[in-house]
Amino acid sequence: MTAASPAPPDAPAPPTRTDRLLAALGGLVAGYGGLAVAALAGVLVRPEAGPLAAVADAVVDRTPAAVERWAIRTFGASDKAVLEAGILVLLALLAAALGRLALRSRPAALGGVAALGVVGALAALTRPDSDSAADALPSLVGAAAAALLLSLLVRRLTAPPAADPAAGRRGFLRAGAGVAVGATGALVLSRSVGSHRSEHATASRAALRLPRPASPAPAVPPGAQLPVEGIGPFVTPNRDFYRVDTALVVPRVDADTWHLRIHGTGVSQERTVTLPELLRREVVERDITLACVSNEVGGDLVGNARWLGVRLADLLRECGVRPPSAGGPADQLVARSVDGMTIGTPVETVMDGRDALLAFGMNGEPLPFAHGFPVRMVVPGLYGYVSACKWISSIELTTFAAYDAYWVPRGWAAQAPVKTQSRIDTPRSGGGITAGPVAVAGVAWAQHRGISRVEVRVDDGPWQTARLAAEDSADTWRQWVHTWQAAPGRHHLTVRATDGTGAVQTARTAGTMPDGATGLHTISVNVSAADG
């Protein structure tokens, strides 16, 4: 039997467990460095082209509707932060795995890094708002940097002779620390440059002086806000107003350079308007409640604000647009956002006399960036996904047969009037209360139809009429309260509303797709006997 040949004296020793752990750490550090370089390149190209934002947007675009609804229901306005965190965790795992792979096959590991760069580049290039091959640069440059850093770190770890592996590890740790410090510096620099670039947008918002409305909103009636603990404010503060959109990076548009193009079928006079031109038009102020189609029965993706803007219908008429009822050839208005989002709205609805606005003010201040600064659409009576385009940049007149806006191919209806809804805000479901008189209160909404009645039912008992708060307008929600003589035990409370046309809210349960949830909000409470 022949003995195995001894390994050459200069052959590298097989990697130890410590080597594998350090290699994984090297992959993480190299990945961190690559992302930092990509972030800096993204600032120079445009932030939306950065690999993290581009991949996250691609994930949003390709997420099944059921998963998307679950994310909104579970995480609410934090869904984007959760998505970004999930992508970062996945990237960290991949980086660590590629670091370990580099111990066995450096070319294979570098190929994996390159593949990640290509994925990021493709995600950036396929964004709806991508119009330049330069959008691929952040991901490609970041991948090149990560590959270079990974090769450097693994070489430091494996280069020394087997007799002194500790020397290699010390060199690796020194190099890794240097890379981490440099990457952190690149991230700080990218944030600084990005902040400087957005200063113009921030300054333009700070300098904007909202005009006094020629048609001001009536004062909110004193009785519109019920003095009931647990019920929300009639006017939703900007910081608490719900936000549901696909923008991972909130666009920061410079009001000084913003413009809106109106074009398409039936537009006899194509036009481009600027913000100063809008501000010189007849400005109107209206209280309007907006609701998201993803709002579950009893959900909180609804808010009421005082909006300031100009009537969209007036501007369309000046461009020669006629609604279908007047012989106009276009039945759909496609609004495009600066980030590529498209939202389709019925032309007939916009021009039927309701206060459909191009809004630039919200609750007495310029629109917040997160809510569409400098200009957005607001159309009472329609769910936001078919009306409330934020960061609007163009309006194209077309037909529903000719064009599907962003959400339609994803399973949502092309047209979606707001459905009558009501919600119990207090007491809280599952909570405990004491027997005796209890204020059951909440809100109801049926924008552009108004709320004429709200009723409450206890267990399987009869419907009892609640007291309505004063109505601000048919375009806003309405608070209500019912005094219930609560008896000890476990009870179920249900609410339903009747809109201004006399139609009663349906009890038929349906999910949010394709055009909004239906059903009656029901809560359970535990009532304990009063002391004494």
Short mmCIF file of C-alpha atoms in Angstrom, two decimals:
data_model
loop_
_atom_site.label_atom_id
_atom_site.label_comp_id
_atom_site.label_asym_id
_atom_site.label_seq_id
_atom_site.Cartn_x
_atom_site.Cartn_y
_atom_site.Cartn_z
CA MET A 1 0.00 0.00 0.00
CA THR A 2 1.44 3.34 -1.04
CA ALA A 3 1.54 6.19 1.50
CA ALA A 4 -0.07 9.52 0.58
CA SER A 5 2.35 12.15 -0.66
CA PRO A 6 3.00 14.89 1.88
CA ALA A 7 1.68 18.36 1.09
CA PRO A 8 4.26 20.81 -0.25
CA PRO A 9 5.81 22.85 2.53
CA ASP A 10 4.39 26.14 1.16
CA ALA A 11 0.84 24.82 0.58
CA PRO A 12 -1.84 26.77 2.51
CA ALA A 13 -3.30 25.04 5.51
CA PRO A 14 -6.98 24.10 5.28
CA PRO A 15 -9.16 26.92 6.69
CA THR A 16 -10.03 26.63 10.32
CA ARG A 17 -13.34 27.55 11.94
CA THR A 18 -11.80 30.88 12.90
CA ASP A 19 -10.75 31.49 9.30
CA ARG A 20 -14.28 30.79 8.09
CA LEU A 21 -15.76 33.17 10.65
CA LEU A 22 -13.27 35.88 9.68
CA ALA A 23 -13.97 35.30 5.99
CA ALA A 24 -17.69 35.77 6.65
CA LEU A 25 -16.82 38.97 8.51
CA GLY A 26 -14.73 40.01 5.53
CA GLY A 27 -17.74 39.48 3.27
CA LEU A 28 -19.85 41.66 5.53
CA VAL A 29 -17.23 44.43 5.62
CA ALA A 30 -16.75 44.27 1.84
CA GLY A 31 -20.51 44.40 1.35
CA TYR A 32 -20.74 47.40 3.68
CA GLY A 33 -18.02 49.13 1.70
CA GLY A 34 -19.74 48.34 -1.59
CA LEU A 35 -23.07 49.74 -0.37
CA ALA A 36 -21.32 52.86 0.88
CA VAL A 37 -19.67 53.45 -2.49
CA ALA A 38 -23.00 52.76 -4.23
CA ALA A 39 -24.73 55.26 -1.96
CA LEU A 40 -22.19 57.92 -2.84
CA ALA A 41 -22.57 57.14 -6.55
CA GLY A 42 -26.35 57.20 -6.13
CA VAL A 43 -26.22 60.72 -4.77
CA LEU A 44 -24.18 61.80 -7.78
CA VAL A 45 -26.55 60.09 -10.25
CA ARG A 46 -29.85 60.26 -8.32
CA PRO A 47 -30.85 58.69 -4.98
CA GLU A 48 -33.62 56.54 -6.50
CA ALA A 49 -31.00 54.72 -8.60
CA GLY A 50 -29.13 53.43 -5.53
CA PRO A 51 -29.21 49.62 -5.27
CA LEU A 52 -31.12 49.45 -2.00
CA ALA A 53 -33.89 51.77 -3.19
CA ALA A 54 -33.99 50.22 -6.67
CA VAL A 55 -34.19 46.64 -5.44
CA ALA A 56 -36.77 47.56 -2.81
CA ASP A 57 -38.89 49.24 -5.46
CA ALA A 58 -38.55 46.21 -7.70
CA VAL A 59 -39.69 43.98 -4.83
CA VAL A 60 -42.71 46.25 -4.25
CA ASP A 61 -43.59 46.16 -7.94
CA ARG A 62 -43.45 42.36 -8.06
CA THR A 63 -44.97 41.55 -4.68
CA PRO A 64 -48.22 39.55 -4.94
CA ALA A 65 -51.25 41.62 -3.98
CA ALA A 66 -52.09 39.36 -1.04
CA VAL A 67 -48.60 39.81 0.45
CA GLU A 68 -48.78 43.55 -0.13
CA ARG A 69 -52.13 43.80 1.68
CA TRP A 70 -50.72 41.74 4.56
CA ALA A 71 -47.71 44.08 4.83
CA ILE A 72 -49.87 47.21 4.89
CA ARG A 73 -52.24 45.63 7.40
CA THR A 74 -49.41 44.40 9.63
CA PHE A 75 -46.87 47.20 9.45
CA GLY A 76 -48.94 50.18 8.27
CA ALA A 77 -46.80 53.20 7.39
CA SER A 78 -43.69 51.28 8.55
CA ASP A 79 -43.94 48.73 5.73
CA LYS A 80 -41.17 50.41 3.72
CA ALA A 81 -38.76 50.47 6.66
CA VAL A 82 -39.48 46.78 7.28
CA LEU A 83 -38.84 45.99 3.61
CA GLU A 84 -35.53 47.87 3.59
CA ALA A 85 -34.47 46.14 6.81
CA GLY A 86 -35.35 42.77 5.30
CA ILE A 87 -33.29 43.49 2.18
CA LEU A 88 -30.33 44.59 4.31
CA VAL A 89 -30.53 41.36 6.35
CA LEU A 90 -30.65 39.30 3.15
CA LEU A 91 -27.68 41.20 1.71
CA ALA A 92 -25.75 40.65 4.94
CA LEU A 93 -26.37 36.90 4.79
CA LEU A 94 -25.32 36.78 1.14
CA ALA A 95 -22.21 38.85 1.85
CA ALA A 96 -21.18 36.55 4.68
CA ALA A 97 -21.75 33.49 2.49
CA LEU A 98 -19.69 34.98 -0.35
CA GLY A 99 -16.92 35.77 2.11
CA ARG A 100 -16.75 32.13 3.17
CA LEU A 101 -16.96 31.00 -0.45
CA ALA A 102 -13.95 33.19 -1.26
CA LEU A 103 -11.79 30.96 0.96
CA ARG A 104 -12.44 28.04 -1.38
CA SER A 105 -12.91 29.78 -4.71
CA ARG A 106 -12.22 33.47 -5.02
CA PRO A 107 -13.42 33.65 -8.66
CA ALA A 108 -16.77 32.10 -7.72
CA ALA A 109 -17.23 34.57 -4.87
CA LEU A 110 -16.35 37.53 -7.07
CA GLY A 111 -18.81 36.22 -9.64
CA GLY A 112 -21.50 36.21 -6.97
CA VAL A 113 -20.71 39.84 -6.12
CA ALA A 114 -20.92 40.75 -9.80
CA ALA A 115 -24.28 39.00 -10.07
CA LEU A 116 -25.64 41.08 -7.19
CA GLY A 117 -24.41 44.21 -8.95
CA VAL A 118 -26.22 43.19 -12.13
CA VAL A 119 -29.43 42.59 -10.17
CA GLY A 120 -29.21 46.07 -8.69
CA ALA A 121 -28.45 47.63 -12.07
CA LEU A 122 -31.40 45.90 -13.72
CA ALA A 123 -33.68 46.97 -10.88
CA ALA A 124 -32.59 50.58 -11.36
CA LEU A 125 -32.96 50.50 -15.14
CA THR A 126 -36.44 48.99 -15.00
CA ARG A 127 -37.83 51.58 -12.61
CA PRO A 128 -40.80 53.43 -14.16
CA ASP A 129 -38.97 56.75 -13.81
CA SER A 130 -35.63 55.57 -15.24
CA ASP A 131 -34.67 57.43 -18.40
CA SER A 132 -30.89 57.03 -18.46
CA ALA A 133 -28.37 54.19 -18.55
CA ALA A 134 -26.54 56.09 -15.81
CA ASP A 135 -29.06 54.63 -13.34
CA ALA A 136 -27.09 51.37 -13.52
CA LEU A 137 -23.87 53.00 -12.33
CA PRO A 138 -24.45 53.01 -8.54
CA SER A 139 -25.05 49.26 -8.42
CA LEU A 140 -22.20 48.43 -10.80
CA VAL A 141 -19.70 50.73 -9.11
CA GLY A 142 -20.76 49.44 -5.70
CA ALA A 143 -20.34 45.82 -6.83
CA ALA A 144 -16.90 46.57 -8.25
CA ALA A 145 -15.86 48.16 -4.96
CA ALA A 146 -17.24 45.22 -2.96
CA ALA A 147 -15.39 42.72 -5.19
CA LEU A 148 -12.12 44.63 -4.83
CA LEU A 149 -12.48 44.88 -1.06
CA LEU A 150 -13.44 41.21 -0.67
CA SER A 151 -10.43 40.13 -2.73
CA LEU A 152 -8.15 42.35 -0.64
CA LEU A 153 -9.46 41.10 2.70
CA VAL A 154 -9.38 37.40 1.79
CA ARG A 155 -5.85 37.80 0.44
CA ARG A 156 -4.78 39.31 3.78
CA LEU A 157 -6.38 36.40 5.59
CA THR A 158 -4.80 33.63 3.50
CA ALA A 159 -1.46 35.11 2.35
CA PRO A 160 0.90 34.39 5.30
CA PRO A 161 2.68 31.06 5.74
CA ALA A 162 0.91 28.40 7.70
CA ALA A 163 3.49 28.73 10.47
CA ASP A 164 2.10 32.10 11.51
CA PRO A 165 -1.66 32.26 10.78
CA ALA A 166 -2.11 34.83 13.54
CA ALA A 167 -0.15 37.35 11.51
CA GLY A 168 -2.60 37.04 8.67
CA ARG A 169 -5.55 37.43 10.97
CA ARG A 170 -4.06 40.57 12.49
CA GLY A 171 -3.45 42.00 9.03
CA PHE A 172 -7.01 41.07 8.04
CA LEU A 173 -8.50 42.78 11.10
CA ARG A 174 -6.45 45.92 10.50
CA ALA A 175 -7.52 46.02 6.86
CA GLY A 176 -11.14 45.30 7.76
CA ALA A 177 -11.18 48.10 10.33
CA GLY A 178 -9.75 50.47 7.72
CA VAL A 179 -12.41 49.47 5.20
CA ALA A 180 -15.18 49.93 7.76
CA VAL A 181 -13.92 53.39 8.70
CA GLY A 182 -13.60 54.37 5.03
CA ALA A 183 -17.07 53.03 4.23
CA THR A 184 -18.56 54.96 7.11
CA GLY A 185 -16.85 58.09 5.84
CA ALA A 186 -18.31 57.47 2.36
CA LEU A 187 -21.81 57.08 3.85
CA VAL A 188 -21.43 60.29 5.83
CA LEU A 189 -20.22 62.07 2.70
CA SER A 190 -23.13 60.71 0.64
CA ARG A 191 -25.61 61.93 3.23
CA SER A 192 -23.92 65.31 3.33
CA VAL A 193 -23.95 65.67 -0.46
CA GLY A 194 -27.52 64.40 -0.63
CA SER A 195 -28.58 66.84 2.06
CA HIS A 196 -26.93 69.68 0.17
CA ARG A 197 -28.69 68.67 -3.04
CA SER A 198 -32.06 68.57 -1.30
CA GLU A 199 -31.47 71.94 0.32
CA HIS A 200 -32.94 73.66 -2.74
CA ALA A 201 -36.16 71.70 -2.36
CA THR A 202 -36.26 72.34 1.37
CA ALA A 203 -35.57 76.04 0.86
CA SER A 204 -38.24 76.30 -1.82
CA ARG A 205 -40.81 74.82 0.57
CA ALA A 206 -39.71 77.12 3.39
CA ALA A 207 -39.97 80.14 1.08
CA LEU A 208 -43.41 79.26 -0.24
CA ARG A 209 -46.08 81.65 0.99
CA LEU A 210 -49.53 80.21 0.54
CA PRO A 211 -52.02 82.66 -0.95
CA ARG A 212 -55.22 83.64 0.77
CA PRO A 213 -58.02 81.57 -0.79
CA ALA A 214 -60.53 83.34 -2.99
CA SER A 215 -62.99 80.63 -1.94
CA PRO A 216 -62.19 79.77 1.69
CA ALA A 217 -63.54 76.70 3.42
CA PRO A 218 -66.32 77.42 5.91
CA ALA A 219 -65.27 77.29 9.54
CA VAL A 220 -65.51 73.78 10.99
CA PRO A 221 -68.79 73.68 12.94
CA PRO A 222 -68.21 73.73 16.72
CA GLY A 223 -70.10 70.45 17.07
CA ALA A 224 -68.03 68.56 14.49
CA GLN A 225 -65.58 67.43 17.21
CA LEU A 226 -67.33 65.40 19.89
CA PRO A 227 -66.00 65.76 23.46
CA VAL A 228 -65.55 62.01 23.84
CA GLU A 229 -62.33 60.51 25.18
CA GLY A 230 -60.82 58.04 22.74
CA ILE A 231 -62.19 59.54 19.56
CA GLY A 232 -59.63 61.06 17.20
CA PRO A 233 -59.44 64.71 16.12
CA PHE A 234 -61.80 65.87 13.38
CA VAL A 235 -58.86 67.35 11.45
CA THR A 236 -55.95 64.92 11.20
CA PRO A 237 -52.57 66.57 11.94
CA ASN A 238 -50.10 66.31 9.06
CA ARG A 239 -47.70 64.22 11.13
CA ASP A 240 -50.44 61.65 11.79
CA PHE A 241 -51.97 61.56 8.31
CA TYR A 242 -51.70 58.10 6.81
CA ARG A 243 -49.20 57.49 4.04
CA VAL A 244 -49.42 54.58 1.62
CA ASP A 245 -47.35 54.73 -1.57
CA THR A 246 -44.54 52.87 -3.30
CA ALA A 247 -41.82 55.51 -2.84
CA LEU A 248 -38.94 54.06 -0.84
CA VAL A 249 -37.14 57.38 -1.19
CA VAL A 250 -39.51 60.30 -0.66
CA PRO A 251 -39.07 62.63 -3.65
CA ARG A 252 -37.84 66.07 -2.67
CA VAL A 253 -38.95 68.23 -5.55
CA ASP A 254 -37.72 71.81 -5.95
CA ALA A 255 -40.79 74.01 -6.23
CA ASP A 256 -38.80 76.56 -8.23
CA THR A 257 -38.22 74.09 -11.06
CA TRP A 258 -41.45 72.09 -10.79
CA HIS A 259 -43.89 72.11 -13.68
CA LEU A 260 -46.96 70.18 -14.77
CA ARG A 261 -47.60 69.12 -18.36
CA ILE A 262 -51.19 68.58 -19.55
CA HIS A 263 -51.49 66.69 -22.85
CA GLY A 264 -53.17 63.80 -24.60
CA THR A 265 -56.42 62.85 -26.31
CA GLY A 266 -58.91 65.68 -26.48
CA VAL A 267 -56.42 68.33 -25.35
CA SER A 268 -56.70 71.07 -27.97
CA GLN A 269 -54.17 73.30 -26.24
CA GLU A 270 -51.32 71.37 -24.62
CA ARG A 271 -50.01 73.30 -21.67
CA THR A 272 -47.22 73.35 -19.11
CA VAL A 273 -47.86 75.22 -15.86
CA THR A 274 -45.51 76.18 -13.02
CA LEU A 275 -46.24 76.61 -9.34
CA PRO A 276 -46.22 80.44 -9.51
CA GLU A 277 -48.83 80.19 -12.27
CA LEU A 278 -51.02 77.97 -10.10
CA LEU A 279 -50.67 80.35 -7.17
CA ARG A 280 -51.96 83.21 -9.33
CA ARG A 281 -55.14 81.32 -10.22
CA GLU A 282 -58.34 81.31 -8.18
CA VAL A 283 -57.33 79.45 -5.03
CA VAL A 284 -59.89 77.37 -3.15
CA GLU A 285 -59.78 75.83 0.30
CA ARG A 286 -61.74 72.71 1.18
CA ASP A 287 -62.01 70.13 3.96
CA ILE A 288 -61.75 66.69 2.34
CA THR A 289 -61.36 63.22 3.81
CA LEU A 290 -59.07 60.82 1.96
CA ALA A 291 -59.18 57.02 2.31
CA CYS A 292 -56.89 54.26 1.11
CA VAL A 293 -58.38 51.30 -0.76
CA SER A 294 -56.17 49.04 1.38
CA ASN A 295 -58.03 50.13 4.49
CA GLU A 296 -59.62 47.14 6.19
CA VAL A 297 -63.03 47.45 7.82
CA GLY A 298 -62.38 49.38 11.02
CA GLY A 299 -58.88 50.39 9.83
CA ASP A 300 -57.07 53.70 10.23
CA LEU A 301 -55.85 54.36 6.67
CA VAL A 302 -58.16 57.36 6.43
CA GLY A 303 -57.66 61.00 7.38
CA ASN A 304 -59.27 64.41 7.10
CA ALA A 305 -57.42 67.61 6.21
CA ARG A 306 -57.97 71.17 5.02
CA TRP A 307 -56.55 71.39 1.51
CA LEU A 308 -55.56 74.50 -0.45
CA GLY A 309 -55.25 74.45 -4.23
CA VAL A 310 -56.88 75.17 -7.56
CA ARG A 311 -59.73 73.42 -9.32
CA LEU A 312 -58.39 70.86 -11.75
CA ALA A 313 -61.53 70.99 -13.90
CA ASP A 314 -60.97 74.69 -14.66
CA LEU A 315 -57.46 74.00 -15.90
CA LEU A 316 -58.63 71.08 -18.03
CA ARG A 317 -61.34 73.19 -19.65
CA GLU A 318 -58.78 75.83 -20.54
CA CYS A 319 -56.86 73.09 -22.36
CA GLY A 320 -59.97 72.21 -24.36
CA VAL A 321 -60.85 69.06 -22.42
CA ARG A 322 -64.49 67.98 -22.37
CA PRO A 323 -65.93 65.19 -20.20
CA PRO A 324 -67.41 62.17 -22.01
CA SER A 325 -70.91 63.39 -21.17
CA ALA A 326 -70.17 66.48 -23.27
CA GLY A 327 -68.68 64.53 -26.16
CA GLY A 328 -65.06 64.43 -24.98
CA PRO A 329 -62.99 61.55 -26.43
CA ALA A 330 -61.02 60.84 -23.24
CA ASP A 331 -62.59 59.12 -20.24
CA GLN A 332 -59.41 58.65 -18.19
CA LEU A 333 -56.96 61.15 -16.79
CA VAL A 334 -53.56 59.54 -16.10
CA ALA A 335 -51.54 61.48 -13.54
CA ARG A 336 -47.81 60.73 -13.41
CA SER A 337 -45.58 61.30 -10.43
CA VAL A 338 -41.92 62.28 -10.58
CA ASP A 339 -41.09 58.75 -9.39
CA GLY A 340 -42.96 57.13 -12.29
CA MET A 341 -46.16 56.20 -10.47
CA THR A 342 -49.29 56.40 -12.65
CA ILE A 343 -52.80 56.93 -11.30
CA GLY A 344 -55.91 56.78 -13.47
CA THR A 345 -58.94 58.94 -12.66
CA PRO A 346 -62.29 59.22 -14.49
CA VAL A 347 -62.46 62.50 -16.42
CA GLU A 348 -66.21 62.65 -15.81
CA THR A 349 -65.67 62.55 -12.04
CA VAL A 350 -63.03 65.27 -12.06
CA MET A 351 -65.24 67.55 -14.11
CA ASP A 352 -68.66 66.87 -12.53
CA GLY A 353 -68.54 69.91 -10.24
CA ARG A 354 -66.92 68.41 -7.15
CA ASP A 355 -63.84 70.05 -5.61
CA ALA A 356 -61.16 68.04 -7.43
CA LEU A 357 -58.00 69.95 -6.63
CA LEU A 358 -54.40 70.38 -7.57
CA ALA A 359 -53.42 70.97 -3.96
CA PHE A 360 -50.31 72.72 -2.66
CA GLY A 361 -51.41 73.37 0.92
CA MET A 362 -52.41 71.02 3.74
CA ASN A 363 -53.74 72.16 7.11
CA GLY A 364 -52.41 75.68 6.75
CA GLU A 365 -48.90 74.89 5.49
CA PRO A 366 -47.27 73.84 2.21
CA LEU A 367 -47.65 70.14 1.52
CA PRO A 368 -45.15 68.06 3.49
CA PHE A 369 -42.65 66.26 1.26
CA ALA A 370 -44.11 62.90 2.30
CA HIS A 371 -47.55 64.03 1.17
CA GLY A 372 -46.62 65.28 -2.27
CA PHE A 373 -44.88 68.66 -2.17
CA PRO A 374 -45.07 70.78 -4.16
CA VAL A 375 -48.38 69.70 -5.80
CA ARG A 376 -50.66 66.69 -5.58
CA MET A 377 -54.15 65.71 -6.67
CA VAL A 378 -57.08 65.49 -4.25
CA VAL A 379 -60.44 64.21 -5.52
CA PRO A 380 -63.25 63.75 -2.97
CA GLY A 381 -65.20 60.52 -3.27
CA LEU A 382 -62.49 58.35 -4.83
CA TYR A 383 -59.98 56.08 -3.17
CA GLY A 384 -56.45 57.44 -3.22
CA TYR A 385 -55.05 54.90 -5.67
CA VAL A 386 -57.35 56.27 -8.41
CA SER A 387 -57.12 59.95 -7.56
CA ALA A 388 -54.51 61.18 -5.09
CA CYS A 389 -51.33 61.40 -7.19
CA LYS A 390 -48.49 62.87 -5.12
CA TRP A 391 -45.47 64.70 -6.57
CA ILE A 392 -47.48 65.07 -9.78
CA SER A 393 -45.53 65.98 -12.92
CA SER A 394 -47.88 65.35 -15.83
CA ILE A 395 -51.50 64.70 -16.73
CA GLU A 396 -52.31 62.73 -19.86
CA LEU A 397 -55.84 62.43 -21.23
CA THR A 398 -56.57 58.96 -22.59
CA THR A 399 -59.10 56.15 -22.21
CA PHE A 400 -59.47 53.25 -19.81
CA ALA A 401 -59.44 50.91 -22.81
CA ALA A 402 -56.11 52.28 -24.04
CA TYR A 403 -54.10 52.44 -20.82
CA ASP A 404 -53.92 50.65 -17.47
CA ALA A 405 -52.52 52.74 -14.63
CA TYR A 406 -50.00 51.22 -12.19
CA TRP A 407 -52.40 49.37 -9.89
CA VAL A 408 -54.77 47.90 -12.51
CA PRO A 409 -52.48 45.10 -13.83
CA ARG A 410 -51.86 44.19 -10.19
CA GLY A 411 -55.48 43.21 -9.66
CA TRP A 412 -57.11 46.44 -8.52
CA ALA A 413 -60.16 47.94 -10.22
CA ALA A 414 -59.65 50.76 -12.72
CA GLN A 415 -62.39 52.81 -11.06
CA ALA A 416 -63.12 52.88 -7.34
CA PRO A 417 -65.55 55.28 -5.64
CA VAL A 418 -65.22 55.34 -1.87
CA LYS A 419 -67.58 52.92 -0.13
CA THR A 420 -69.61 53.86 2.93
CA GLN A 421 -67.67 52.92 6.04
CA SER A 422 -67.99 53.35 9.80
CA ARG A 423 -65.65 52.61 12.66
CA ILE A 424 -65.81 52.26 16.43
CA ASP A 425 -62.93 54.16 18.05
CA THR A 426 -63.98 53.77 21.67
CA PRO A 427 -64.17 51.52 23.62
CA ARG A 428 -61.27 49.50 22.29
CA SER A 429 -61.90 45.96 21.12
CA GLY A 430 -60.93 43.41 23.76
CA GLY A 431 -60.81 46.04 26.46
CA GLY A 432 -62.51 46.04 29.82
CA ILE A 433 -65.13 48.54 30.92
CA THR A 434 -67.38 48.99 33.94
CA ALA A 435 -71.13 48.40 33.82
CA GLY A 436 -73.25 51.49 33.43
CA PRO A 437 -73.48 54.24 30.81
CA VAL A 438 -70.65 53.91 28.25
CA ALA A 439 -69.95 56.24 25.32
CA VAL A 440 -69.58 54.17 22.16
CA ALA A 441 -68.15 56.53 19.55
CA GLY A 442 -66.28 56.72 16.28
CA VAL A 443 -66.36 58.07 12.74
CA ALA A 444 -68.18 57.31 9.50
CA TRP A 445 -67.43 58.44 5.96
CA ALA A 446 -68.94 58.35 2.48
CA GLN A 447 -67.15 61.18 0.70
CA HIS A 448 -69.21 63.25 -1.71
CA ARG A 449 -72.41 61.57 -0.49
CA GLY A 450 -72.16 62.42 3.18
CA ILE A 451 -73.40 60.55 6.25
CA SER A 452 -77.06 60.87 7.25
CA ARG A 453 -77.31 58.25 10.01
CA VAL A 454 -75.22 55.93 12.16
CA GLU A 455 -76.60 52.99 14.13
CA VAL A 456 -75.13 50.73 16.80
CA ARG A 457 -76.15 47.19 17.68
CA VAL A 458 -75.32 45.35 20.91
CA ASP A 459 -74.95 41.60 20.42
CA ASP A 460 -77.98 40.46 18.38
CA GLY A 461 -80.24 43.24 19.59
CA PRO A 462 -82.00 45.91 17.53
CA TRP A 463 -80.19 48.71 15.75
CA GLN A 464 -80.12 51.89 17.81
CA THR A 465 -79.59 55.34 16.30
CA ALA A 466 -76.44 57.14 17.39
CA ARG A 467 -76.11 60.90 17.76
CA LEU A 468 -74.25 62.49 14.88
CA ALA A 469 -71.78 65.30 15.28
CA ALA A 470 -72.32 68.43 13.20
CA GLU A 471 -71.56 67.92 9.51
CA ASP A 472 -68.73 69.93 8.02
CA SER A 473 -69.44 68.89 4.42
CA ALA A 474 -70.45 65.85 2.42
CA ASP A 475 -66.75 65.39 1.56
CA THR A 476 -65.61 64.86 5.16
CA TRP A 477 -66.05 62.13 7.70
CA ARG A 478 -68.52 62.55 10.52
CA GLN A 479 -68.16 61.66 14.17
CA TRP A 480 -70.90 59.91 16.12
CA VAL A 481 -71.63 58.73 19.67
CA HIS A 482 -74.12 56.37 21.30
CA THR A 483 -74.66 56.02 25.05
CA TRP A 484 -74.92 52.36 25.93
CA GLN A 485 -76.17 51.07 29.25
CA ALA A 486 -73.60 48.32 29.56
CA ALA A 487 -74.54 45.18 31.51
CA PRO A 488 -71.90 42.83 32.98
CA GLY A 489 -70.58 40.15 30.66
CA ARG A 490 -68.94 39.84 27.28
CA HIS A 491 -70.63 41.78 24.48
CA HIS A 492 -70.21 42.50 20.80
CA LEU A 493 -70.78 46.00 19.43
CA THR A 494 -71.41 46.61 15.72
CA VAL A 495 -71.80 49.86 13.80
CA ARG A 496 -73.29 50.72 10.41
CA ALA A 497 -73.81 53.98 8.53
CA THR A 498 -76.29 55.34 6.01
CA ASP A 499 -75.01 57.73 3.37
CA GLY A 500 -76.63 60.92 2.16
CA THR A 501 -78.50 59.10 -0.60
CA GLY A 502 -80.23 56.81 1.91
CA ALA A 503 -78.12 53.73 1.05
CA VAL A 504 -77.26 51.63 4.11
CA GLN A 505 -73.74 50.31 4.54
CA THR A 506 -73.62 46.71 3.39
CA ALA A 507 -73.06 43.91 5.86
CA ARG A 508 -71.55 41.70 3.16
CA THR A 509 -67.94 40.99 4.06
CA ALA A 510 -65.35 41.46 1.31
CA GLY A 511 -61.63 42.10 1.28
CA THR A 512 -59.91 45.22 0.04
CA MET A 513 -59.37 43.88 -3.49
CA PRO A 514 -60.37 44.84 -6.08
CA ASP A 515 -62.08 48.08 -5.07
CA GLY A 516 -62.29 48.42 -1.29
CA ALA A 517 -63.36 46.39 1.73
CA THR A 518 -66.97 46.01 2.83
CA GLY A 519 -68.60 44.73 5.99
CA LEU A 520 -69.53 46.05 9.41
CA HIS A 521 -66.99 46.93 12.09
CA THR A 522 -67.57 44.79 15.18
CA ILE A 523 -65.68 44.82 18.46
CA SER A 524 -65.90 42.75 21.64
CA VAL A 525 -65.72 44.18 25.16
CA ASN A 526 -65.73 42.73 28.64
CA VAL A 527 -68.04 44.51 31.07
CA SER A 528 -67.43 44.10 34.78
CA ALA A 529 -69.95 44.86 37.50
CA ALA A 530 -69.70 48.27 39.09
CA ASP A 531 -68.25 48.38 42.61
CA GLY A 532 -70.75 48.63 45.43
#
